[in-house]
Coordinates of C-alpha atoms in Angstrom, one line a residue:
X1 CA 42.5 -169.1 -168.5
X2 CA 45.0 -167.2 -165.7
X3 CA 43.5 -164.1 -164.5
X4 CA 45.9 -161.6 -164.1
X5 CA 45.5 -158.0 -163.1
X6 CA 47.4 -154.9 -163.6
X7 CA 46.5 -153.5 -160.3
X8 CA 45.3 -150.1 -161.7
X9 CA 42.0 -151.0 -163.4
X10 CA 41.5 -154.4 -162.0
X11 CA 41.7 -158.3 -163.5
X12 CA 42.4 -158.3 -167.2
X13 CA 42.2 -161.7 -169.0
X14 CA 45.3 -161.9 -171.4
X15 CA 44.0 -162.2 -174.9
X16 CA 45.7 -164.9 -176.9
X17 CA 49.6 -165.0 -177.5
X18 CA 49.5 -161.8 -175.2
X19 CA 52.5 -161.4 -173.2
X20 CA 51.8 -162.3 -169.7
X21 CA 51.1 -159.6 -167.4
X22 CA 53.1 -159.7 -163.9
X23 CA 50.7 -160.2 -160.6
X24 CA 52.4 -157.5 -158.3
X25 CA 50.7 -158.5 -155.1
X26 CA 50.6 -155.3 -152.2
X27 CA 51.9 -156.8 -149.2
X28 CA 49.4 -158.5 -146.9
X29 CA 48.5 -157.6 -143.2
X30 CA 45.5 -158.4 -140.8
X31 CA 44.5 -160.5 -138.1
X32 CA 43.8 -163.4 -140.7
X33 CA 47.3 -163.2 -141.9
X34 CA 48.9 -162.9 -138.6
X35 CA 46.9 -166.3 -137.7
X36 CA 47.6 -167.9 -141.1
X37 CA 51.7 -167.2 -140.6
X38 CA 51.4 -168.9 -137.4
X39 CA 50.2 -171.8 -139.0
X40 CA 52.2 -171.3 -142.0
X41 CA 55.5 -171.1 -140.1
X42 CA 54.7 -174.0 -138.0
X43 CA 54.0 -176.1 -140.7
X44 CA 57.5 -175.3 -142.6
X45 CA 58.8 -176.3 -139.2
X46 CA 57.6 -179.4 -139.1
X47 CA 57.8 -179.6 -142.8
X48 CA 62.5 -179.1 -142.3
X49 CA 62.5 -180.8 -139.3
X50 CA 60.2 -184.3 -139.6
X51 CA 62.9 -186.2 -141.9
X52 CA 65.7 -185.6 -139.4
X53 CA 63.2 -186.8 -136.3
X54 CA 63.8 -190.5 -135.6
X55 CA 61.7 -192.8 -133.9
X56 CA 63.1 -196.3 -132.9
X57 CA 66.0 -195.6 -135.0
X58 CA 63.7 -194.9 -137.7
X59 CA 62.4 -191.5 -139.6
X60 CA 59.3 -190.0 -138.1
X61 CA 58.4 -189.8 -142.0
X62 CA 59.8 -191.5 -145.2
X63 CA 58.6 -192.3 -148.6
X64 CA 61.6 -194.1 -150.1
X65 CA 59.6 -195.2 -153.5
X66 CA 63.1 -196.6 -154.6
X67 CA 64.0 -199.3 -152.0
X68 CA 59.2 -199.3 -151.3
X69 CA 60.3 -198.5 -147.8
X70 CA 58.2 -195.7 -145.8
X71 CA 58.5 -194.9 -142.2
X72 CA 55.1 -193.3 -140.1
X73 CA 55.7 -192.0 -136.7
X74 CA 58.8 -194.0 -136.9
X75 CA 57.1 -197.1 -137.9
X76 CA 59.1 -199.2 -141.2
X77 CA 56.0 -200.4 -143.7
X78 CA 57.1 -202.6 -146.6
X79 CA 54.9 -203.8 -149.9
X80 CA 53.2 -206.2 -147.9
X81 CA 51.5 -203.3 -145.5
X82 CA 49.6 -202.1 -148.4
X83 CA 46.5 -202.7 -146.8
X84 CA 47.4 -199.8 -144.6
X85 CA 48.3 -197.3 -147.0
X86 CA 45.0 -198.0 -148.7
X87 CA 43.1 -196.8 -145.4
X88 CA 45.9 -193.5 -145.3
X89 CA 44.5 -192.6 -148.9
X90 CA 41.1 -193.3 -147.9
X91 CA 41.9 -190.7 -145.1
X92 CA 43.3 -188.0 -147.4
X93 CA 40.4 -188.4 -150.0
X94 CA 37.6 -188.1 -147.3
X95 CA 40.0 -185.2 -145.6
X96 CA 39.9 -183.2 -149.0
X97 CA 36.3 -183.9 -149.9
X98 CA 35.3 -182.7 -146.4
X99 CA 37.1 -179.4 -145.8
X100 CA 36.3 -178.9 -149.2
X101 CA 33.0 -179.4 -149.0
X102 CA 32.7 -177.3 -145.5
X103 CA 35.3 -174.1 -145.9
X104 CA 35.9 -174.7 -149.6
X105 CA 39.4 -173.9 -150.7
X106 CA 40.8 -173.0 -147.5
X107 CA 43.5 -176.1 -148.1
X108 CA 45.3 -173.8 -151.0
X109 CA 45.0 -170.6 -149.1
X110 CA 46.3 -171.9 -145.8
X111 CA 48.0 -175.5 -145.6
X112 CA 49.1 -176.0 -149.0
X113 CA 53.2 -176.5 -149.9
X114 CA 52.9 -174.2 -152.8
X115 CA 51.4 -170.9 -151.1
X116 CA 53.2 -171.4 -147.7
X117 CA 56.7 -171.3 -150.0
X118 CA 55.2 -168.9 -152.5
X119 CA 53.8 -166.5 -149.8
X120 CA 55.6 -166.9 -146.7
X121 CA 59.3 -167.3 -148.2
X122 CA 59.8 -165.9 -151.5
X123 CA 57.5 -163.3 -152.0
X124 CA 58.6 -161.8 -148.5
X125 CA 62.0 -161.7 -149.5
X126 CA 61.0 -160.3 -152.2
X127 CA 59.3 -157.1 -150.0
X128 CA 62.5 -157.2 -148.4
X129 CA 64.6 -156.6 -151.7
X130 CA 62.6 -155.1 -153.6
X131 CA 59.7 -153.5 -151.8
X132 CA 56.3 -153.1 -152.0
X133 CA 54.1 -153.7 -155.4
X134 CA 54.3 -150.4 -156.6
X135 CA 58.0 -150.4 -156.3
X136 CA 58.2 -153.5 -157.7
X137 CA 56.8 -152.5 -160.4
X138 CA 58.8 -149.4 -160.8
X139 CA 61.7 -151.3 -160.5
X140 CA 60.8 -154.0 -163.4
X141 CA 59.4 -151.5 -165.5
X142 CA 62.2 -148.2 -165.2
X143 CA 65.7 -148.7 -167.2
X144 CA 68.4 -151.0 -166.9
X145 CA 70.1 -149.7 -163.5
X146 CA 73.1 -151.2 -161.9
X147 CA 70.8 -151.1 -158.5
X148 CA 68.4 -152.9 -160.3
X149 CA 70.8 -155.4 -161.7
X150 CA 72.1 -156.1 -158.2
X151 CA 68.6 -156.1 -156.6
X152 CA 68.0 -159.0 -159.5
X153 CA 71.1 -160.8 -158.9
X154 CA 70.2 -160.8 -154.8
X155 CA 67.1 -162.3 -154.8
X156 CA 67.6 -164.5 -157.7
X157 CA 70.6 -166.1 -155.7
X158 CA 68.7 -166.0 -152.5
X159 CA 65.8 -167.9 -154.6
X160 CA 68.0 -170.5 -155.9
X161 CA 69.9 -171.3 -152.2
X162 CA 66.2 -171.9 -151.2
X163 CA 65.3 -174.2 -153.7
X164 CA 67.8 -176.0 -153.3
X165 CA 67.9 -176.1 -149.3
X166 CA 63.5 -177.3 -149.9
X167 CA 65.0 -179.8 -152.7
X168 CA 66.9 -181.4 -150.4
X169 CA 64.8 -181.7 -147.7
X170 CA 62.3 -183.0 -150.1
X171 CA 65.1 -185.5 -151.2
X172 CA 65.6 -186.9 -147.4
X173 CA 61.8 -187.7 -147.2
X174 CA 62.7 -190.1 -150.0
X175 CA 65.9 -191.9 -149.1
X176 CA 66.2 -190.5 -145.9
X177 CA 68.5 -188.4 -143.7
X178 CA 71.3 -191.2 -143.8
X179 CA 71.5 -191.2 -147.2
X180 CA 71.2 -188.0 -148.1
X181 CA 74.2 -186.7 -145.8
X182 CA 76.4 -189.0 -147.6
X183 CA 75.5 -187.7 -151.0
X184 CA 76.2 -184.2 -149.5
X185 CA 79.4 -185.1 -147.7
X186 CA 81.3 -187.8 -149.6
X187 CA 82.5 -187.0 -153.9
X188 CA 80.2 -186.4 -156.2
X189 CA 81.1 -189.3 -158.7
X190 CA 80.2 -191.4 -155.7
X191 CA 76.5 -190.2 -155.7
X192 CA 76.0 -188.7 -159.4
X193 CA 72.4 -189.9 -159.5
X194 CA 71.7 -188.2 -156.0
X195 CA 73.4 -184.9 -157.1
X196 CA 71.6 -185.0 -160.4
X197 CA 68.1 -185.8 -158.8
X198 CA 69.0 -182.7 -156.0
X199 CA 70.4 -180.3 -159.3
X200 CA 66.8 -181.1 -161.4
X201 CA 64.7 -180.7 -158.3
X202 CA 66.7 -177.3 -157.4
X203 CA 65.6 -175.9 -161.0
X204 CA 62.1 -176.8 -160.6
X205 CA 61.5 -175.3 -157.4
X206 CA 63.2 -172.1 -158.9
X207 CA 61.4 -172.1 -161.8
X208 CA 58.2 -172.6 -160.1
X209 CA 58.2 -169.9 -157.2
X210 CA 60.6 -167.2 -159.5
X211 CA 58.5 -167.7 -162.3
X212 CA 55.1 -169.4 -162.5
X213 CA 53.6 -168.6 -158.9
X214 CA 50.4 -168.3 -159.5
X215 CA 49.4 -170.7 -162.7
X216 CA 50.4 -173.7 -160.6
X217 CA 47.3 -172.5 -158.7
X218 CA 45.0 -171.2 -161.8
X219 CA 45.9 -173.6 -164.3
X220 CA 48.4 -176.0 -163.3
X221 CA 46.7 -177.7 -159.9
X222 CA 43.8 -179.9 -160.7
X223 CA 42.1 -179.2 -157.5
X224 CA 40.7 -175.8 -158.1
X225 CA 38.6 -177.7 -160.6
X226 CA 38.1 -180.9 -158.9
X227 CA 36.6 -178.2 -156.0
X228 CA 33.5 -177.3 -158.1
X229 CA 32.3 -180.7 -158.1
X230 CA 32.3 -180.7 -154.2
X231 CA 30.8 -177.1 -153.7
X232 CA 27.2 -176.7 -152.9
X233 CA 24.7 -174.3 -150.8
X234 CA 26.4 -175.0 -147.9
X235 CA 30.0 -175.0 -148.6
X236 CA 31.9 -171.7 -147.0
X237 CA 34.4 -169.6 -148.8
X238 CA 35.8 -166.4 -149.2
X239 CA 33.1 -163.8 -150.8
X240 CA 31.9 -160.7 -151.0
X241 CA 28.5 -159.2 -149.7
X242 CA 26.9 -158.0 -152.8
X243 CA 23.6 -156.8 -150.7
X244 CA 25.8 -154.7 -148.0
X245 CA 28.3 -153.6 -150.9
X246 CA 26.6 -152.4 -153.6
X247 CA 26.4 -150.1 -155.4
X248 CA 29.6 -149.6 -154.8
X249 CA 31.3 -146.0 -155.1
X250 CA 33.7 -143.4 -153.1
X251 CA 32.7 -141.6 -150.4
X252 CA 31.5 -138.4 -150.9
X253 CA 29.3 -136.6 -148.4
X254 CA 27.6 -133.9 -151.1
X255 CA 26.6 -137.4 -153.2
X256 CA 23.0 -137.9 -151.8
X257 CA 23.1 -141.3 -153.5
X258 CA 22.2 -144.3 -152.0
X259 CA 25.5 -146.5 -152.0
X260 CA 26.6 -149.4 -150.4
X261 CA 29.4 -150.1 -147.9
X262 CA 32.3 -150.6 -150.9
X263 CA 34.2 -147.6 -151.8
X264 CA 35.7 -149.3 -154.2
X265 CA 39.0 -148.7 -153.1
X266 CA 40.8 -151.9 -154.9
X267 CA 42.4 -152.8 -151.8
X268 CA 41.0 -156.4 -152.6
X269 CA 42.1 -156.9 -155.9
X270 CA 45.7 -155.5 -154.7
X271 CA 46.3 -157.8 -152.3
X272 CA 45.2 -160.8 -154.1
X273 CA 48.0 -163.5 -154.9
X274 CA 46.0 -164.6 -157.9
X275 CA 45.5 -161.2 -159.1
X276 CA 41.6 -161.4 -159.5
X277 CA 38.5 -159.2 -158.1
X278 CA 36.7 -161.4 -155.3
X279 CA 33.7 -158.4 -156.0
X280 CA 33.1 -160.3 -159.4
X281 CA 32.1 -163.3 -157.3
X282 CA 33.4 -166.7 -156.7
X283 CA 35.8 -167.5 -158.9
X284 CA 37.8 -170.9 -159.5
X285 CA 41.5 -168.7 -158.8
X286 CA 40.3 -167.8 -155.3
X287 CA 43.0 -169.6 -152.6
X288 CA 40.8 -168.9 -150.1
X289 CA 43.8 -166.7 -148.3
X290 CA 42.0 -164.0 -146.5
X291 CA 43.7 -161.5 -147.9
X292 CA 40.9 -159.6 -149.0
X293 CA 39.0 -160.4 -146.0
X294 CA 42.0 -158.3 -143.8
X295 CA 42.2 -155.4 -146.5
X296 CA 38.8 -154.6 -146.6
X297 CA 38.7 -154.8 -142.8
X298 CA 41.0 -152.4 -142.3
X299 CA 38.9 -150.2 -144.6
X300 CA 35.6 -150.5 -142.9
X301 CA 37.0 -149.8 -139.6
X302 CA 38.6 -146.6 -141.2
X303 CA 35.3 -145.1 -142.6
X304 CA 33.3 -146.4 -139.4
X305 CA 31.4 -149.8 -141.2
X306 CA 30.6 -153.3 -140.3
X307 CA 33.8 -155.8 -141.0
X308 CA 33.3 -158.5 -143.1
X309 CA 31.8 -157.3 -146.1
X310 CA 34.1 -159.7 -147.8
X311 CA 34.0 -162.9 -145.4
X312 CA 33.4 -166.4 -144.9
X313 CA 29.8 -166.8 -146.3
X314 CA 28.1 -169.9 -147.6
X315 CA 27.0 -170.2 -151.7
X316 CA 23.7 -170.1 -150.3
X317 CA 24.4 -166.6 -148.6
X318 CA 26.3 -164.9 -151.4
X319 CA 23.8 -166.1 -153.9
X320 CA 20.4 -165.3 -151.8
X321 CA 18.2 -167.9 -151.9
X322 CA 15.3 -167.0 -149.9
X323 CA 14.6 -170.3 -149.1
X324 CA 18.0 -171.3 -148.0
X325 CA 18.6 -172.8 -144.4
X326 CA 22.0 -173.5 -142.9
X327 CA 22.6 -177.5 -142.7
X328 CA 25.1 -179.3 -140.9
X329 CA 24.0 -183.2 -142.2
X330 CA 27.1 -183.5 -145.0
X331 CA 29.7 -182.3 -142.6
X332 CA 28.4 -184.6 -139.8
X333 CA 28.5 -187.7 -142.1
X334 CA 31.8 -186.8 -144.1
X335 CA 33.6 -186.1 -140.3
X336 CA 32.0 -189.6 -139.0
X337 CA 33.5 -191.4 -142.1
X338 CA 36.8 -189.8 -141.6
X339 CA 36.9 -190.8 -138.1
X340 CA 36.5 -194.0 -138.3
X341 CA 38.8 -194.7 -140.6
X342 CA 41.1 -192.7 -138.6
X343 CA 40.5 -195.3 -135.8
X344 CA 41.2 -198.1 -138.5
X345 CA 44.3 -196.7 -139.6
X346 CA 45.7 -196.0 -136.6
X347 CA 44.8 -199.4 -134.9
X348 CA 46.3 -201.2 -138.1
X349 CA 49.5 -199.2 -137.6
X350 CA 50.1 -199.7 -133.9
X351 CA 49.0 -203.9 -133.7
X352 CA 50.7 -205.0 -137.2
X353 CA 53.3 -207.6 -136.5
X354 CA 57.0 -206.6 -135.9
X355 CA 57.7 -209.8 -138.1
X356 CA 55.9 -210.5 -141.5
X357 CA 56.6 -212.6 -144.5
X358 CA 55.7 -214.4 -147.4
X359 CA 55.3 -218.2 -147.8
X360 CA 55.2 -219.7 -151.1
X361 CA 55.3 -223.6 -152.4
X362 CA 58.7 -224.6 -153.9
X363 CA 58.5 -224.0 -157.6
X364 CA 57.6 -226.8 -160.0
X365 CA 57.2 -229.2 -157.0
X366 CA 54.2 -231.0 -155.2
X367 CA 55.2 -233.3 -152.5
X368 CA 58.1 -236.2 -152.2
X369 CA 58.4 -239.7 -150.3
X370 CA 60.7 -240.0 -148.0
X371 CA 62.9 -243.2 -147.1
X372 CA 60.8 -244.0 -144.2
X373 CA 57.8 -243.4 -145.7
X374 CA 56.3 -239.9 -144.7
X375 CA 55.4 -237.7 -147.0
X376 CA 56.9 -234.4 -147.1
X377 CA 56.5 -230.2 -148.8
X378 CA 59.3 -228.0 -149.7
X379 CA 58.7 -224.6 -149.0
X380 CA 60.4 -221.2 -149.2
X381 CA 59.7 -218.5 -147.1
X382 CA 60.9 -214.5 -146.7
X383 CA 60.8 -212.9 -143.6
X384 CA 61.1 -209.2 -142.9
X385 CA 62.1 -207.7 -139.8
X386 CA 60.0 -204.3 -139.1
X387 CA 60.5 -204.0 -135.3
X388 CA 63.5 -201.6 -135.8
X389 CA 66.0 -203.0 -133.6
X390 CA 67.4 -206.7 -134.4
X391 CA 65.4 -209.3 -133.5
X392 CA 66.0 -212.7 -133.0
X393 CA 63.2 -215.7 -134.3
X394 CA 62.5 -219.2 -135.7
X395 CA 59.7 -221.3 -137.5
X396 CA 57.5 -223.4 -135.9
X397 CA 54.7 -225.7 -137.6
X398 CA 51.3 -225.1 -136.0
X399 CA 50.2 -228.3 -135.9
X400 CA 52.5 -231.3 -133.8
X401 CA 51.7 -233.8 -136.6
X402 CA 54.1 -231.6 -138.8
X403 CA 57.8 -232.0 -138.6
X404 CA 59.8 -228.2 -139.9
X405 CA 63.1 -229.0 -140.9
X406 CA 65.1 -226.5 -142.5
X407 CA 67.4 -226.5 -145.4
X408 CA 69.4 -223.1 -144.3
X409 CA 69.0 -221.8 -140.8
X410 CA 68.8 -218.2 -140.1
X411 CA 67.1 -217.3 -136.3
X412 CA 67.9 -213.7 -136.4
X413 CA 67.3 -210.1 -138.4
X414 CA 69.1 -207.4 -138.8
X415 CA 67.5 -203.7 -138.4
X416 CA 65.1 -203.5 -141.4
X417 CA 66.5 -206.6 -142.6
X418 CA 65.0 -209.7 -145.0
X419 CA 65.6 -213.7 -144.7
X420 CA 64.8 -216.2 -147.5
X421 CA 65.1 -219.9 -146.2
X422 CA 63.6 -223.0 -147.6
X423 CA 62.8 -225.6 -145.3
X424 CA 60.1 -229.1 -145.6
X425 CA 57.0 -230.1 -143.9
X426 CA 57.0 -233.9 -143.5
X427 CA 54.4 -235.7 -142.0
X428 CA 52.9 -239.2 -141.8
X429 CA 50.4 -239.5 -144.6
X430 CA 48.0 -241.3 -142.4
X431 CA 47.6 -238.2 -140.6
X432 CA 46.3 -236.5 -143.8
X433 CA 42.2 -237.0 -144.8
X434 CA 42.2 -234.7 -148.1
X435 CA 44.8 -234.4 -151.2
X436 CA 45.1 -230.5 -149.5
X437 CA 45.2 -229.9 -146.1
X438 CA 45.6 -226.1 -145.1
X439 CA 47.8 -225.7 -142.5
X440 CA 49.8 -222.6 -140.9
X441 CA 53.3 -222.0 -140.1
X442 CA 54.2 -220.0 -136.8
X443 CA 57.0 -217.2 -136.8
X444 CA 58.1 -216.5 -133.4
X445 CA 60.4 -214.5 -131.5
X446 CA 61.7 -215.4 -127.9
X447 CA 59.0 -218.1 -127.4
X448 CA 56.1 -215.1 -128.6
X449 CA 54.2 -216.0 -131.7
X450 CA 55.0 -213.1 -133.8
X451 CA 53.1 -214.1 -136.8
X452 CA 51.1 -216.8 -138.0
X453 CA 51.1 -217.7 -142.3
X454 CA 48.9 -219.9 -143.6
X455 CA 49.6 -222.5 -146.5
X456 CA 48.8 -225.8 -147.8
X457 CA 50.3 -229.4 -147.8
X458 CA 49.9 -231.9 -150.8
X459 CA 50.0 -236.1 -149.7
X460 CA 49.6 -238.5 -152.0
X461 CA 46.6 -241.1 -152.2
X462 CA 46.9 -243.5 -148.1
X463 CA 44.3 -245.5 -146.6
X464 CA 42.8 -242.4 -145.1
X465 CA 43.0 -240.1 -148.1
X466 CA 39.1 -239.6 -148.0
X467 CA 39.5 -237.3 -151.4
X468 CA 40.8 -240.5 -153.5
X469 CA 38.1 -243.0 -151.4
X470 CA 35.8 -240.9 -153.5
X471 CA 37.1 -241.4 -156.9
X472 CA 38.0 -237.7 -157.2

């Protein structure tokens, strides 16, 4: 259920077919935000400006789905580099299941897509239009103003330019810079599928950061439950010192009450994008931001306390286990994993072949006699060119006893481009001891082997067919 909070009396849980209650989140400041805009910021950077990087003529990233092209670090993989993609998701399971299971949630609060928009875009242009929380929530909740209309009609325009400047930069890490310019540029009944994808992506973002915010992150997202599998003793995240804090009360000097460091101020809950109390302890809608961490900071150092009374702390910690002792072991393992297939992934991106294919047996046929007796294989092969410049080549048969003669020549490839060519293997069949012999055929470029693809070659029963000899 979406914790929500009316930022008077705390988190209130909606009861059912409630209306929802608005999260009016007071506007965030602290050494932990200033760090996390820095990295916020230069992530958006490298989020606008990766698609229109090229590298070798080729985007420093792409996921074109359509066409099953993707470029990495300006690098062209096709369908057959699957292999490598398998080691990339390998890389991003072990990733999540590490900083997970070292600093918790700190992904959603600092790195994700959703809270750098949500927090470091929208909801500050929101300050900028409409203020703080509490004039925000004057505004949405005094009468019908022609300010307040034109506040509404601002920011809701400002929202929807956004969305539709992130949808298409989201669009040109699918087809591409290239493409995407012309569906800008040239008319629209040109490119109506392109202008209908950028129009329904446009509306999503908008609906999303306008108007869900925070259930993608409480309800929507699967990871803030896939988290609590992950989380042990050891795992960090954002929590509050129940020993130092409590009991928690205001400070007041004729109260000869023992009480702890919280004043019990709200500052916490106020400033929390998810709209819930981190006091109550960890909580599945916690983001991890910091937040609460800077605005209880600022209050300590006001009334003369220790920082950190909410902080980084381990389960362990926040729940007290006397017998608890810090351990290291699952980090070390998970990072040592993660590493080497780092290593792999990068070694299999930088030595793949600029040149790869597919060779395949002529359909429906086995071998055929020629006139002067040899025995020959019709094959066709597909070539793809992933160097990212043309490239010149031809096929060679690894072995000398094998004669490659081709039914349609092609010895070059365009930029990104594809050959299909058929061509026959014809040998003496005296030179063949089995009914199948494997044998390779050599792709090569400018007299360098390129890329080597191994096959078979059917004969028919000779005086040296060992395999009929035997009666098999």
């Amino acid at each position: 259920m979406e914790a929500v909070v009316n930022n008077n009396e705390g988190p209130v849980l909606p009861s059912k077919g409630k209306k929802r209650n608005w999260i009016y989140a007071k506007k965030p400041s602290g050494k932990l935000y200033n760090y996390r805009q820095w990295v916020g910021y230069g992530l958006l950077l490298f989020l606008f400006l990766a698609p229109f990087i090229k590298l070798n003529g080729n985007p420093f990233l792409m996921f074109n789905i359509v066409e099953r092209k993707f470029s990495i670090f300006g690098n062209m993989f096709f369908p057959q580099d699957l292999h490598i993609f398998v080691f990339g998701m390998l890389i991003i399971m072990v990733g999540i299941v590490l900083f997970t299971a070292v600093f918790g949630r700190v992904w959603c609060g600092w790195t994700c897509p959703q809270t750098i928009f949500m927090e470091l875009i929208f909801r500050r242009i929101e300050y900028l239009i409409e203020g703080d929380w509490t004039q925000q929530k004057k505004l949405n909740e005094g009468p019908n103003t022609d300010a307040r209309a034109w506040k509404k009609l601002l920011k809701h325009t400002i929202f929807i330019l956004i969305s539709c400047f992130i949808s298409n930069i989201f669009l040109a890490y699918i087809i591409g810079v290239d493409a995407l310019l012309k569906i800008i540029t040239e008319p629209i009944n040109q490119h109506l599928g392109g202008f209908i994808s950028i129009a329904i992506f446009t509306a999503l973002f908008y609906a999303v950061f306008a108007h869900v915010r925070e259930i993608v992150c409480t309800t929507i997202c699967p990871y803030g439950r896939f988290q609590g599998v992950l989380l042990d003793d050891q795992s960090m995240s954002v929590a509050y010192n129940v020993e130092r804090g409590e009991p928690r009360g205001k400070v007041n000097k004729k109260d000869e009450a023992k009480k702890g460091d919280c004043v019990d101020c709200g500052l916490c809950v106020h400033v929390c994008p998810t709209g819930i109390d981190i006091r109550n302890g960890v909580q599945l809608e916690c983001v991890n931001c910091t937040a609460c961490i800077d605005a209880c900071d600022a209050v300590m150092e006001k009334i003369g306390k220790p920082k950190r009374l909410i902080g980084f702390y381990s389960l362990g910690e926040v729940e007290g286990k006397k017998d608890f002792q810090k351990s290291y072991t699952r980090q070390i393992l998970y990072s040592s994993v993660l590493v080497v297939l780092t290593v792999v992934f990068l070694f299999l991106i930088f030595n793949r072949s600029e040149i790869d294919g597919s060779l395949l047996r002529a359909t429906g046929s086995t071998y055929q006699t020629q006139p002067d007796g040899r025995v020959s294989n019709l094959y066709t092969i597909e070539v793809i060119n992933k160097s990212g410049h043309p490239i010149p080549f031809e096929l060679k048969a690894s072995e000398a006893k094998y004669e490659l003669k081709l039914v349609n020549k092609i010895d070059s490839l365009a930029k990104d481009g594809t050959a299909k060519m058929s061509f026959f293997l014809i040998t003496d069949k005296n030179n063949i001891s089995t009914y199948k012999t494997k044998t390779s055929i050599m792709i090569l470029s400018e007299g360098k082997e390129m890329n080597t693809l191994k096959t078979t070659f059917i004969c028919p029963p000779g005086a040296n067919n060992k395999h009929y000899e035997l009666g098999k």
